[in-house]
């Protein structure tokens, strides 16, 4: 049984000014599409029916309550983002925050105007990303401008800096310019840089991270994940992302779709795990089980091992997508095209 969501991210676009090496959704400049307003309306109306008078419990993690708008970089189409906030507010949906990497934060007046418009339209909080991965393309001075302006507009309690502890570390290296990840390795050495990246950011080894950053952390044989299934992530987490193409993405499982959403209520009513063979294997047997299935079609596991079960999962899914390119469970297709 698929438990209904109680927190949701809507991916307005996969397009992003950066192509971060840790990105769970393989976002980057190559993507071109944005969600249509008509489909956005449909998703928001469907969410309203599911949630009714939803209010998050007081002990709910701030990152896992209500609805948030994400990307890619949602500020790349500000009129669309503003419309999304206004529509969600109009429907009485509980809005958590909007995410941004601050790449666009160059002019103080522009940043202040956009933040002010969002706040007056119903946005209570802003979520600003800060990490070595973002700083590889985005100078810290832009992140600092975003934070400074957000504090003025939203107030200290309504600005989420993720991860704030990296501000000082990045500032020690360079504020004015972007910083290649290799610079961190040069300064700290591979072992410590790997610890900073993986433990300091609490990286999920899905998306790109296992492929681009896996050499900086401990890896394990695929057999280590033999007993780890994905039931919680797929069926029980009650956290999902809906993307602009209509994909129901469970938890943070970029590139995995439980189906296309047309009517959200009907989606839950008609959900049938038996119709999703790859997802079913993940729920029951985990990525290791999916690997054993893929081996029947020639998949070869990495001899170097995997950082975590999510790394194994994405590696196997990449291969299956080549063998079964029309699988609707492996969507969006450009996730696999732009992953590496």
Coordinates of C-alpha atoms in Angstrom, one line a residue:
X1 CA 0.0 0.0 0.0
X2 CA 1.3 3.4 -1.0
X3 CA 0.8 5.8 2.0
X4 CA -0.5 9.3 0.9
X5 CA 2.0 12.1 1.1
X6 CA 2.0 14.5 4.0
X7 CA 4.9 16.5 2.5
X8 CA 5.6 17.3 -1.1
X9 CA 8.1 19.0 -3.4
X10 CA 7.0 20.2 -6.8
X11 CA 9.8 20.3 -9.3
X12 CA 9.0 23.3 -11.5
X13 CA 12.0 22.6 -13.8
X14 CA 15.1 20.5 -13.9
X15 CA 16.9 23.3 -15.6
X16 CA 19.6 24.8 -13.4
X17 CA 22.5 27.2 -13.8
X18 CA 24.8 24.7 -12.2
X19 CA 25.4 21.0 -12.8
X20 CA 26.3 20.0 -9.3
X21 CA 28.2 16.8 -8.8
X22 CA 26.0 15.8 -5.9
X23 CA 22.6 16.5 -7.5
X24 CA 19.9 13.8 -6.9
X25 CA 17.9 14.8 -9.9
X26 CA 20.7 15.3 -12.5
X27 CA 19.7 18.9 -13.0
X28 CA 21.7 21.3 -15.2
X29 CA 21.7 23.8 -18.0
X30 CA 20.9 21.1 -20.6
X31 CA 17.3 20.8 -19.5
X32 CA 14.9 23.3 -21.1
X33 CA 11.3 22.6 -19.9
X34 CA 9.2 24.2 -17.2
X35 CA 5.9 23.0 -15.8
X36 CA 2.9 24.4 -17.5
X37 CA 0.5 26.5 -15.4
X38 CA -2.4 24.3 -16.3
X39 CA -0.6 21.1 -15.1
X40 CA 0.6 23.0 -12.0
X41 CA -3.0 23.9 -11.2
X42 CA -3.9 20.2 -11.6
X43 CA -1.2 19.1 -9.2
X44 CA -2.1 21.7 -6.6
X45 CA -5.8 21.0 -6.8
X46 CA -5.1 17.3 -6.4
X47 CA -2.9 17.9 -3.4
X48 CA -5.7 20.1 -1.8
X49 CA -8.1 17.2 -2.1
X50 CA -5.7 14.8 -0.5
X51 CA -4.7 17.2 2.3
X52 CA -8.0 18.9 3.0
X53 CA -7.2 21.0 6.1
X54 CA -3.6 19.7 6.6
X55 CA -1.5 21.2 9.3
X56 CA 1.9 19.7 10.1
X57 CA 2.4 18.2 13.5
X58 CA 4.6 20.3 15.8
X59 CA 7.4 17.8 15.9
X60 CA 7.5 17.5 12.1
X61 CA 11.0 18.1 10.5
X62 CA 10.9 21.5 8.9
X63 CA 12.2 20.0 5.6
X64 CA 9.3 17.5 5.6
X65 CA 6.1 19.4 6.0
X66 CA 3.8 21.1 3.6
X67 CA 4.6 21.9 0.0
X68 CA 7.8 23.3 -1.3
X69 CA 8.7 24.5 -4.8
X70 CA 12.0 23.2 -6.2
X71 CA 14.1 22.6 -9.2
X72 CA 16.5 22.7 -10.8
X73 CA 16.6 26.4 -10.0
X74 CA 13.0 27.7 -9.7
X75 CA 14.0 31.3 -9.9
X76 CA 15.0 30.8 -13.6
X77 CA 11.4 31.4 -14.3
X78 CA 10.3 33.9 -11.7
X79 CA 6.8 34.6 -13.1
X80 CA 6.0 30.9 -12.9
X81 CA 7.4 30.6 -9.4
X82 CA 5.4 33.6 -8.3
X83 CA 2.3 32.1 -9.9
X84 CA 2.9 28.8 -8.1
X85 CA 3.1 30.5 -4.7
X86 CA 0.0 32.5 -5.3
X87 CA -2.0 29.5 -6.5
X88 CA -1.0 27.4 -3.5
X89 CA -1.9 30.2 -1.2
X90 CA -5.2 30.7 -2.9
X91 CA -6.0 27.0 -2.4
X92 CA -5.1 27.3 1.3
X93 CA -2.3 24.8 1.0
X94 CA 0.4 24.8 3.7
X95 CA 3.5 26.2 2.0
X96 CA 6.8 25.3 3.5
X97 CA 9.4 27.1 1.4
X98 CA 11.0 27.8 -2.0
X99 CA 14.5 26.5 -2.7
X100 CA 17.2 28.5 -4.4
X101 CA 20.9 28.1 -5.1
X102 CA 21.3 31.9 -5.2
X103 CA 23.1 31.8 -8.6
X104 CA 20.8 34.7 -9.7
X105 CA 21.5 36.8 -6.7
X106 CA 23.7 39.5 -8.2
X107 CA 21.8 42.8 -7.7
X108 CA 20.5 43.6 -4.2
X109 CA 17.5 45.5 -5.5
X110 CA 16.5 42.6 -7.8
X111 CA 16.8 40.1 -5.0
X112 CA 14.9 42.2 -2.5
X113 CA 12.1 42.8 -5.1
X114 CA 11.7 39.1 -5.9
X115 CA 11.8 38.0 -2.2
X116 CA 9.3 40.7 -1.3
X117 CA 6.9 39.7 -4.1
X118 CA 7.0 36.1 -2.9
X119 CA 6.4 37.0 0.7
X120 CA 3.5 39.2 -0.1
X121 CA 2.0 36.4 -2.2
X122 CA 2.1 33.9 0.7
X123 CA 5.6 32.5 0.9
X124 CA 6.6 32.2 4.6
X125 CA 10.1 30.8 4.3
X126 CA 13.1 30.7 1.9
X127 CA 15.5 27.8 1.6
X128 CA 19.0 28.8 0.5
X129 CA 21.6 26.1 -0.5
X130 CA 25.2 26.4 0.7
X131 CA 27.8 23.7 0.1
X132 CA 31.1 23.1 -1.6
X133 CA 29.1 21.6 -4.5
X134 CA 27.1 24.8 -5.0
X135 CA 30.2 26.9 -4.5
X136 CA 31.9 25.2 -7.3
X137 CA 29.8 27.3 -9.7
X138 CA 28.3 30.0 -7.5
X139 CA 30.5 32.5 -5.7
X140 CA 29.8 32.7 -2.0
X141 CA 29.2 36.4 -2.3
X142 CA 25.9 35.6 -4.1
X143 CA 24.9 33.2 -1.4
X144 CA 25.7 35.8 1.3
X145 CA 23.6 38.4 -0.6
X146 CA 20.7 36.0 -0.8
X147 CA 20.9 35.3 3.0
X148 CA 21.3 39.0 3.9
X149 CA 18.3 40.0 1.8
X150 CA 16.2 37.1 2.9
X151 CA 16.8 38.0 6.6
X152 CA 15.5 41.5 5.9
X153 CA 12.4 40.3 4.0
X154 CA 11.4 37.1 5.8
X155 CA 13.1 37.5 9.2
X156 CA 15.6 35.3 11.0
X157 CA 13.2 32.5 11.8
X158 CA 12.1 32.1 8.3
X159 CA 15.4 31.7 6.4
X160 CA 16.7 28.1 6.1
X161 CA 20.4 28.0 5.1
X162 CA 21.3 24.5 4.1
X163 CA 24.0 23.8 5.2
X164 CA 24.9 26.9 7.2
X165 CA 28.1 25.5 8.7
X166 CA 29.7 25.6 5.3
X167 CA 29.5 29.4 5.1
X168 CA 32.6 29.9 7.2
X169 CA 34.6 27.1 5.5
X170 CA 33.9 28.4 2.0
X171 CA 34.7 32.0 3.1
X172 CA 38.2 30.8 4.3
X173 CA 38.9 29.8 0.7
X174 CA 37.3 32.4 -1.5
X175 CA 34.3 34.7 -1.3
X176 CA 34.5 36.4 -4.7
X177 CA 35.0 33.5 -7.0
X178 CA 33.7 30.0 -7.4
X179 CA 35.8 27.2 -6.0
X180 CA 36.5 23.9 -7.8
X181 CA 36.0 20.8 -5.6
X182 CA 39.6 19.9 -6.4
X183 CA 40.7 23.0 -4.4
X184 CA 39.2 21.4 -1.3
X185 CA 41.2 18.2 -2.0
X186 CA 44.4 20.3 -2.5
X187 CA 43.9 22.0 0.9
X188 CA 42.6 19.1 3.0
X189 CA 43.7 16.0 1.2
X190 CA 41.5 13.4 -0.3
X191 CA 40.5 11.7 3.0
X192 CA 39.5 14.8 4.8
X193 CA 37.9 16.4 1.8
X194 CA 35.8 13.2 1.3
X195 CA 34.7 13.4 5.0
X196 CA 33.8 17.1 4.5
X197 CA 31.8 16.3 1.4
X198 CA 30.0 13.1 2.5
X199 CA 29.6 13.5 6.3
X200 CA 29.6 17.3 6.4
X201 CA 26.7 17.5 3.9
X202 CA 25.1 14.1 4.8
X203 CA 25.1 13.2 1.2
X204 CA 22.5 10.8 -0.1
X205 CA 24.4 8.5 -2.5
X206 CA 21.8 8.7 -5.2
X207 CA 21.8 10.8 -8.4
X208 CA 25.3 11.9 -9.4
X209 CA 27.1 11.8 -6.0
X210 CA 28.1 8.1 -6.1
X211 CA 29.6 8.5 -9.6
X212 CA 31.4 11.8 -9.2
X213 CA 32.3 11.7 -5.5
X214 CA 32.3 8.0 -4.6
X215 CA 36.1 7.8 -4.9
X216 CA 36.4 10.1 -1.9
X217 CA 34.5 7.8 0.5
X218 CA 34.4 4.2 1.6
X219 CA 32.8 1.8 -0.8
X220 CA 31.2 -1.5 -0.2
X221 CA 30.6 -4.7 -2.2
X222 CA 27.1 -4.8 -3.7
X223 CA 26.5 -7.9 -1.5
X224 CA 26.6 -5.7 1.6
X225 CA 23.2 -4.3 0.6
X226 CA 21.6 -7.7 0.1
X227 CA 19.2 -7.3 3.0
X228 CA 18.3 -3.6 2.4
X229 CA 15.0 -3.1 0.6
X230 CA 13.4 0.3 -0.3
X231 CA 9.9 -0.2 1.2
X232 CA 10.1 2.8 3.4
X233 CA 11.5 5.2 0.7
X234 CA 9.0 4.1 -1.9
X235 CA 5.8 3.2 0.0
X236 CA 6.0 4.5 3.5
X237 CA 8.0 7.8 3.8
X238 CA 4.9 10.0 2.9
X239 CA 7.3 12.4 1.2
X240 CA 7.5 12.7 -2.6
X241 CA 8.3 15.0 -5.4
X242 CA 6.0 15.6 -8.4
X243 CA 7.9 16.8 -11.5
X244 CA 6.8 18.9 -14.5
X245 CA 6.2 15.8 -16.6
X246 CA 3.8 14.3 -14.1
X247 CA 6.1 11.8 -12.5
X248 CA 5.4 10.7 -9.0
X249 CA 9.0 10.5 -7.5
X250 CA 9.1 8.8 -4.1
X251 CA 11.2 10.3 -1.4
X252 CA 14.5 11.5 -3.1
X253 CA 14.7 8.8 -5.7
X254 CA 15.5 10.9 -8.8
X255 CA 14.9 9.0 -12.1
X256 CA 12.3 6.6 -10.5
X257 CA 8.6 7.1 -11.2
X258 CA 5.6 5.4 -9.6
X259 CA 3.5 6.6 -12.5
X260 CA 2.1 9.7 -14.2
X261 CA -0.2 11.8 -12.1
X262 CA -3.4 13.0 -13.7
X263 CA -5.8 12.9 -10.8
X264 CA -4.0 12.5 -7.5
X265 CA -6.9 10.9 -5.7
X266 CA -7.4 8.3 -8.4
X267 CA -3.6 7.7 -8.5
X268 CA -3.7 6.6 -4.9
X269 CA -6.9 4.6 -5.3
X270 CA -5.6 2.8 -8.4
X271 CA -2.0 2.3 -7.3
X272 CA -0.9 -1.3 -8.0
X273 CA 2.6 -2.4 -7.2
X274 CA 2.1 -5.4 -9.4
X275 CA 2.1 -3.1 -12.5
X276 CA 5.5 -1.8 -11.6
X277 CA 7.9 -4.7 -11.9
X278 CA 11.1 -2.8 -11.3
X279 CA 9.6 -0.8 -8.4
X280 CA 8.2 -4.0 -6.9
X281 CA 11.7 -5.6 -6.9
X282 CA 13.1 -2.5 -5.1
X283 CA 10.3 -2.6 -2.5
X284 CA 10.7 -6.3 -1.8
X285 CA 14.4 -6.9 -2.4
X286 CA 16.1 -3.5 -2.7
X287 CA 18.8 -2.5 -5.2
X288 CA 20.6 -5.8 -4.7
X289 CA 17.5 -7.7 -6.0
X290 CA 17.3 -5.3 -8.9
X291 CA 21.0 -5.9 -9.7
X292 CA 20.4 -9.7 -9.7
X293 CA 17.6 -9.2 -12.2
X294 CA 19.7 -6.9 -14.4
X295 CA 22.6 -9.5 -14.4
X296 CA 20.3 -11.7 -16.5
X297 CA 20.6 -9.1 -19.2
X298 CA 24.4 -8.6 -18.9
X299 CA 24.8 -6.1 -16.1
X300 CA 28.2 -6.1 -14.4
X301 CA 28.5 -4.7 -11.0
X302 CA 31.3 -2.2 -10.2
X303 CA 34.4 -4.0 -8.8
X304 CA 35.2 -0.9 -6.9
X305 CA 31.9 -1.2 -4.9
X306 CA 29.3 1.4 -4.0
X307 CA 29.0 4.1 -1.4
X308 CA 25.5 3.1 -0.5
X309 CA 22.4 1.2 -1.7
X310 CA 21.2 4.3 -3.6
X311 CA 24.5 4.4 -5.6
X312 CA 23.9 0.8 -6.5
X313 CA 20.3 1.5 -7.4
X314 CA 21.1 4.3 -9.8
X315 CA 23.9 2.3 -11.4
X316 CA 21.6 -0.6 -12.0
X317 CA 18.7 1.6 -13.2
X318 CA 21.1 3.3 -15.7
X319 CA 21.8 -0.1 -17.3
X320 CA 18.1 -1.2 -17.3
X321 CA 17.1 2.0 -18.9
X322 CA 19.4 1.1 -21.8
X323 CA 17.9 -2.3 -22.1
X324 CA 14.3 -1.2 -21.6
X325 CA 14.3 2.4 -22.8
X326 CA 10.5 2.5 -22.9
X327 CA 10.0 1.6 -19.2
X328 CA 7.7 4.2 -17.6
X329 CA 9.2 3.4 -14.2
X330 CA 12.5 4.9 -15.3
X331 CA 11.6 8.5 -15.8
X332 CA 12.2 11.2 -16.8
X333 CA 14.5 9.8 -19.5
X334 CA 16.7 12.9 -19.5
X335 CA 17.7 12.0 -15.9
X336 CA 19.7 9.2 -17.3
X337 CA 20.9 11.2 -20.3
X338 CA 22.3 14.0 -18.2
X339 CA 23.3 12.0 -15.1
X340 CA 27.0 11.7 -15.9

